[in-house]
Amino acid sequence: MVDFQELWRYKDLLYFLTLRGIKARYAQSILGVSWAIIQPLFTTLVFTLVFGGLAKVDSDGMPYLLFSYLALWPWNYFSGTLTESANSLIQNANMITKVYFPRMVLPLSAILSKLLDFIIAFVVVIGLLIYFKQMPGWGIVFLPLLIIQLLMCSLGIGMFLSALAVKYRDVKHALTFLVQLLLYAAPVVYSTQAVPEKYLNIYILNPMVGVIEGFRAAFLNRPMPWDWIWPGSIVAVIFFVFGMLYFRRMERIFADVA
């Protein structure tokens, strides 16, 4: 089982690695943390032009720019943490083979370091809400629950992939392709209303579906889509528990194969 007391004893190491990850990401960068705003904003503009303008994709009556950005905001965090956490053990192989510490600190620090980008990108959300004269509704109080679901899903899958990537280096190469495919398995560029009814029972099991729809509902003053959220939250908990247990099981061989 996971020793949470041991993890707590190494909280200083977790803080140091998280800070190191943030600094390394923006080292020798002219624009620095501005990239956390530029990247999702320009991606949203492209999506708005292609899907909202040319393809005329339905956005549930919302401005497509706001519709897509509220989805890209949590999605970019999810996809970024998958890549960062999956590569965390391989990138720190020297540490693993030389000194003992709870290996779970590495994917944890990768996920926590991406939170800064997530917080900075919130600035654009505020700007878009002001521009489109949109006030968040009472659903905003449930935003922490959605963020917890997002973190649990990211951490669970991230720990599983990081443990798998140590033994099978193909994971690193396949992950970029996988993340691109997963983008279209979540309602980022399209509305959930476009999903055929016969696929809904499977579709709602994707934790990111409930997270994205919940973010839109919270900021656009719409009813919270609990029918989309609770199935995904159960799956997120399963991912989280399975990811931790699998990581813990594989931990003893990391130093041998890293």
Tab-separated table of C-alpha atoms in Angstrom:
chain	number	residue	atom	x	y	z
A	1	MET	CA	0.000	0.000	0.000
A	2	VAL	CA	0.980	3.642	-0.393
A	3	ASP	CA	2.773	5.073	2.641
A	4	PHE	CA	1.315	8.576	2.888
A	5	GLN	CA	3.276	9.348	6.060
A	6	GLU	CA	6.499	8.743	4.157
A	7	LEU	CA	5.322	11.032	1.387
A	8	TRP	CA	4.641	13.731	3.968
A	9	ARG	CA	8.147	13.365	5.408
A	10	TYR	CA	9.530	14.090	1.935
A	11	LYS	CA	7.344	17.161	1.371
A	12	ASP	CA	10.438	19.388	1.132
A	13	LEU	CA	11.763	17.289	-1.740
A	14	LEU	CA	8.355	17.496	-3.416
A	15	TYR	CA	8.427	21.292	-3.060
A	16	PHE	CA	11.962	21.503	-4.474
A	17	LEU	CA	11.185	19.283	-7.478
A	18	THR	CA	7.970	21.193	-8.198
A	19	LEU	CA	9.847	24.492	-8.116
A	20	ARG	CA	12.613	23.041	-10.283
A	21	GLY	CA	10.052	21.896	-12.841
A	22	ILE	CA	8.539	25.385	-13.055
A	23	LYS	CA	11.927	27.067	-13.436
A	24	ALA	CA	13.139	24.555	-16.033
A	25	ARG	CA	10.032	25.087	-18.163
A	26	TYR	CA	10.588	28.822	-18.514
A	27	ALA	CA	14.385	28.995	-18.261
A	28	GLN	CA	15.961	31.252	-20.924
A	29	SER	CA	12.510	32.125	-22.243
A	30	ILE	CA	11.845	35.688	-23.365
A	31	LEU	CA	8.103	35.552	-22.725
A	32	GLY	CA	8.367	33.363	-19.611
A	33	VAL	CA	5.067	32.414	-17.993
A	34	SER	CA	3.209	34.322	-20.732
A	35	TRP	CA	3.364	31.090	-22.720
A	36	ALA	CA	0.748	29.697	-20.315
A	37	ILE	CA	-1.642	32.272	-21.809
A	38	ILE	CA	-0.376	32.447	-25.396
A	39	GLN	CA	-0.536	28.729	-26.161
A	40	PRO	CA	-4.168	28.001	-25.176
A	41	LEU	CA	-5.371	31.366	-26.480
A	42	PHE	CA	-3.910	30.891	-29.954
A	43	THR	CA	-5.123	27.282	-30.056
A	44	THR	CA	-8.600	28.565	-29.186
A	45	LEU	CA	-8.426	31.139	-31.977
A	46	VAL	CA	-7.518	28.414	-34.479
A	47	PHE	CA	-10.356	26.191	-33.243
A	48	THR	CA	-12.752	29.133	-33.469
A	49	LEU	CA	-11.718	29.826	-37.062
A	50	VAL	CA	-11.750	26.210	-38.244
A	51	PHE	CA	-14.525	24.559	-36.235
A	52	GLY	CA	-16.635	27.560	-35.277
A	53	GLY	CA	-16.236	29.522	-38.510
A	54	LEU	CA	-15.632	27.083	-41.359
A	55	ALA	CA	-17.170	23.846	-40.045
A	56	LYS	CA	-20.011	25.659	-38.208
A	57	VAL	CA	-19.808	23.313	-35.215
A	58	ASP	CA	-22.654	23.839	-32.742
A	59	SER	CA	-21.577	25.513	-29.490
A	60	ASP	CA	-24.858	25.250	-27.547
A	61	GLY	CA	-25.672	28.899	-28.201
A	62	MET	CA	-22.432	30.155	-26.623
A	63	PRO	CA	-19.798	32.258	-28.383
A	64	TYR	CA	-17.492	29.621	-29.834
A	65	LEU	CA	-14.376	31.399	-28.544
A	66	LEU	CA	-15.614	31.154	-24.958
A	67	PHE	CA	-17.052	27.676	-25.550
A	68	SER	CA	-13.733	26.237	-26.735
A	69	TYR	CA	-11.456	28.066	-24.283
A	70	LEU	CA	-13.399	26.843	-21.241
A	71	ALA	CA	-12.759	23.322	-22.540
A	72	LEU	CA	-9.121	23.852	-23.527
A	73	TRP	CA	-8.293	25.317	-20.127
A	74	PRO	CA	-8.735	22.039	-18.154
A	75	TRP	CA	-7.818	19.907	-21.168
A	76	ASN	CA	-4.384	21.508	-21.573
A	77	TYR	CA	-3.667	20.817	-17.920
A	78	PHE	CA	-4.744	17.193	-18.282
A	79	SER	CA	-2.751	16.552	-21.462
A	80	GLY	CA	0.288	18.422	-20.132
A	81	THR	CA	0.372	16.457	-16.894
A	82	LEU	CA	0.145	13.155	-18.771
A	83	THR	CA	3.257	14.005	-20.769
A	84	GLU	CA	5.175	15.486	-17.823
A	85	SER	CA	4.371	12.703	-15.363
A	86	ALA	CA	4.914	9.878	-17.872
A	87	ASN	CA	8.459	11.131	-18.529
A	88	SER	CA	9.236	12.091	-14.910
A	89	LEU	CA	10.925	8.825	-13.908
A	90	ILE	CA	13.006	8.531	-17.073
A	91	GLN	CA	14.174	12.142	-16.848
A	92	ASN	CA	15.249	11.614	-13.234
A	93	ALA	CA	16.854	8.195	-13.686
A	94	ASN	CA	20.083	9.399	-12.030
A	95	MET	CA	18.226	10.253	-8.836
A	96	ILE	CA	16.429	6.900	-8.783
A	97	THR	CA	19.617	4.861	-9.076
A	98	LYS	CA	21.658	6.860	-6.547
A	99	VAL	CA	19.468	7.768	-3.593
A	100	TYR	CA	16.315	6.529	-1.885
A	101	PHE	CA	13.151	8.593	-1.712
A	102	PRO	CA	9.471	7.821	-2.413
A	103	ARG	CA	9.398	7.535	-6.199
A	104	MET	CA	5.829	8.828	-6.226
A	105	VAL	CA	7.276	12.274	-5.513
A	106	LEU	CA	8.403	12.531	-9.147
A	107	PRO	CA	5.012	12.265	-10.933
A	108	LEU	CA	3.463	14.302	-8.107
A	109	SER	CA	5.918	17.148	-8.653
A	110	ALA	CA	5.290	17.051	-12.422
A	111	ILE	CA	1.557	17.420	-11.868
A	112	LEU	CA	1.896	20.164	-9.247
A	113	SER	CA	4.297	22.188	-11.384
A	114	LYS	CA	1.686	22.357	-14.162
A	115	LEU	CA	-0.793	23.960	-11.756
A	116	LEU	CA	0.950	27.302	-12.274
A	117	ASP	CA	0.037	27.241	-15.979
A	118	PHE	CA	-3.522	26.317	-15.034
A	119	ILE	CA	-3.802	29.281	-12.641
A	120	ILE	CA	-2.230	31.751	-15.082
A	121	ALA	CA	-4.576	30.641	-17.886
A	122	PHE	CA	-7.479	31.651	-15.644
A	123	VAL	CA	-6.614	35.285	-16.456
A	124	VAL	CA	-7.883	34.731	-20.012
A	125	VAL	CA	-11.129	33.260	-18.653
A	126	ILE	CA	-11.751	36.458	-16.696
A	127	GLY	CA	-11.020	38.558	-19.787
A	128	LEU	CA	-13.370	36.527	-21.989
A	129	LEU	CA	-16.178	36.658	-19.419
A	130	ILE	CA	-15.855	40.442	-19.268
A	131	TYR	CA	-15.696	40.782	-23.053
A	132	PHE	CA	-18.791	38.645	-23.632
A	133	LYS	CA	-20.564	40.169	-20.579
A	134	GLN	CA	-21.066	36.761	-19.009
A	135	MET	CA	-21.493	36.293	-15.255
A	136	PRO	CA	-20.711	32.942	-13.598
A	137	GLY	CA	-23.613	31.258	-11.820
A	138	TRP	CA	-23.914	29.534	-8.459
A	139	GLY	CA	-22.346	26.479	-10.054
A	140	ILE	CA	-18.976	28.152	-9.532
A	141	VAL	CA	-19.008	26.852	-5.930
A	142	PHE	CA	-18.606	23.323	-7.329
A	143	LEU	CA	-15.454	24.279	-9.254
A	144	PRO	CA	-13.117	22.874	-6.527
A	145	LEU	CA	-14.841	19.480	-6.865
A	146	LEU	CA	-14.264	19.538	-10.621
A	147	ILE	CA	-10.613	20.460	-10.098
A	148	ILE	CA	-10.222	17.562	-7.642
A	149	GLN	CA	-11.703	15.215	-10.246
A	150	LEU	CA	-9.299	16.655	-12.826
A	151	LEU	CA	-6.325	16.143	-10.477
A	152	MET	CA	-7.296	12.599	-9.546
A	153	CYS	CA	-7.735	11.595	-13.173
A	154	SER	CA	-4.446	13.238	-14.207
A	155	LEU	CA	-2.494	11.791	-11.288
A	156	GLY	CA	-3.931	8.291	-11.621
A	157	ILE	CA	-3.226	7.962	-15.345
A	158	GLY	CA	0.079	9.836	-14.954
A	159	MET	CA	1.388	7.437	-12.289
A	160	PHE	CA	0.347	4.424	-14.342
A	161	LEU	CA	2.053	5.749	-17.484
A	162	SER	CA	5.206	6.807	-15.615
A	163	ALA	CA	5.599	3.320	-14.132
A	164	LEU	CA	4.913	1.757	-17.526
A	165	ALA	CA	7.336	4.078	-19.344
A	166	VAL	CA	10.275	2.953	-17.206
A	167	LYS	CA	9.924	-0.612	-18.460
A	168	TYR	CA	8.555	0.082	-21.930
A	169	ARG	CA	10.086	3.106	-23.649
A	170	ASP	CA	7.450	2.890	-26.394
A	171	VAL	CA	5.106	4.737	-24.031
A	172	LYS	CA	7.079	7.936	-24.534
A	173	HIS	CA	6.659	7.787	-28.308
A	174	ALA	CA	3.032	6.685	-28.258
A	175	LEU	CA	1.916	9.268	-25.711
A	176	THR	CA	1.974	12.261	-28.072
A	177	PHE	CA	-0.214	10.409	-30.548
A	178	LEU	CA	-2.498	9.175	-27.757
A	179	VAL	CA	-3.045	12.677	-26.346
A	180	GLN	CA	-4.023	13.958	-29.783
A	181	LEU	CA	-6.611	11.189	-30.115
A	182	LEU	CA	-7.979	11.786	-26.617
A	183	LEU	CA	-8.646	15.419	-27.539
A	184	TYR	CA	-11.476	14.267	-29.795
A	185	ALA	CA	-12.813	11.852	-27.161
A	186	ALA	CA	-13.771	14.869	-25.018
A	187	PRO	CA	-16.139	17.738	-25.897
A	188	VAL	CA	-13.391	20.292	-26.550
A	189	VAL	CA	-14.199	21.346	-30.108
A	190	TYR	CA	-17.775	20.066	-30.226
A	191	SER	CA	-20.834	19.973	-27.994
A	192	THR	CA	-21.972	16.881	-26.114
A	193	GLN	CA	-25.268	17.310	-27.967
A	194	ALA	CA	-23.466	16.076	-31.088
A	195	VAL	CA	-22.718	12.670	-29.533
A	196	PRO	CA	-25.131	9.956	-30.770
A	197	GLU	CA	-27.393	8.702	-28.001
A	198	LYS	CA	-26.343	5.073	-28.476
A	199	TYR	CA	-22.778	5.963	-27.445
A	200	LEU	CA	-23.635	8.116	-24.418
A	201	ASN	CA	-23.390	5.317	-21.842
A	202	ILE	CA	-19.765	4.790	-22.815
A	203	TYR	CA	-18.980	8.437	-23.541
A	204	ILE	CA	-19.922	9.705	-20.064
A	205	LEU	CA	-17.381	7.340	-18.481
A	206	ASN	CA	-14.645	9.649	-19.748
A	207	PRO	CA	-13.837	11.776	-16.648
A	208	MET	CA	-12.872	14.756	-18.812
A	209	VAL	CA	-16.374	14.950	-20.283
A	210	GLY	CA	-17.889	15.806	-16.896
A	211	VAL	CA	-15.013	18.151	-16.029
A	212	ILE	CA	-15.292	20.152	-19.261
A	213	GLU	CA	-19.081	20.345	-19.177
A	214	GLY	CA	-18.902	21.299	-15.498
A	215	PHE	CA	-16.436	24.113	-16.212
A	216	ARG	CA	-18.704	25.469	-18.936
A	217	ALA	CA	-21.767	25.287	-16.710
A	218	ALA	CA	-19.969	26.974	-13.787
A	219	PHE	CA	-18.756	29.966	-15.799
A	220	LEU	CA	-21.717	30.331	-18.158
A	221	ASN	CA	-24.440	30.263	-15.489
A	222	ARG	CA	-25.965	26.986	-16.591
A	223	PRO	CA	-27.272	24.022	-14.541
A	224	MET	CA	-24.491	21.710	-13.433
A	225	PRO	CA	-24.564	18.563	-15.618
A	226	TRP	CA	-24.414	16.021	-12.785
A	227	ASP	CA	-25.453	13.247	-15.176
A	228	TRP	CA	-22.165	13.889	-16.991
A	229	ILE	CA	-20.081	14.481	-13.865
A	230	TRP	CA	-20.788	11.645	-11.429
A	231	PRO	CA	-20.010	8.682	-13.785
A	232	GLY	CA	-16.705	10.302	-14.720
A	233	SER	CA	-15.893	11.032	-11.065
A	234	ILE	CA	-16.255	7.331	-10.212
A	235	VAL	CA	-13.938	6.416	-13.088
A	236	ALA	CA	-11.466	9.118	-11.940
A	237	VAL	CA	-11.345	7.563	-8.459
A	238	ILE	CA	-10.754	4.130	-10.010
A	239	PHE	CA	-7.941	5.539	-12.170
A	240	PHE	CA	-6.426	7.223	-9.119
A	241	VAL	CA	-6.473	4.114	-6.907
A	242	PHE	CA	-5.324	1.779	-9.686
A	243	GLY	CA	-2.548	4.177	-10.742
A	244	MET	CA	-1.212	4.441	-7.191
A	245	LEU	CA	-1.299	0.693	-6.583
A	246	TYR	CA	0.308	-0.134	-9.926
A	247	PHE	CA	3.005	2.485	-9.341
A	248	ARG	CA	3.665	1.073	-5.861
A	249	ARG	CA	3.880	-2.460	-7.208
A	250	MET	CA	6.377	-1.518	-9.921
A	251	GLU	CA	8.408	0.792	-7.677
A	252	ARG	CA	10.812	-1.924	-6.563
A	253	ILE	CA	12.150	-2.471	-10.104
A	254	PHE	CA	12.592	1.206	-11.089
A	255	ALA	CA	16.269	1.341	-10.103
A	256	ASP	CA	17.003	-1.846	-12.078
A	257	VAL	CA	15.500	-0.765	-15.389
A	258	ALA	CA	15.758	3.072	-15.275
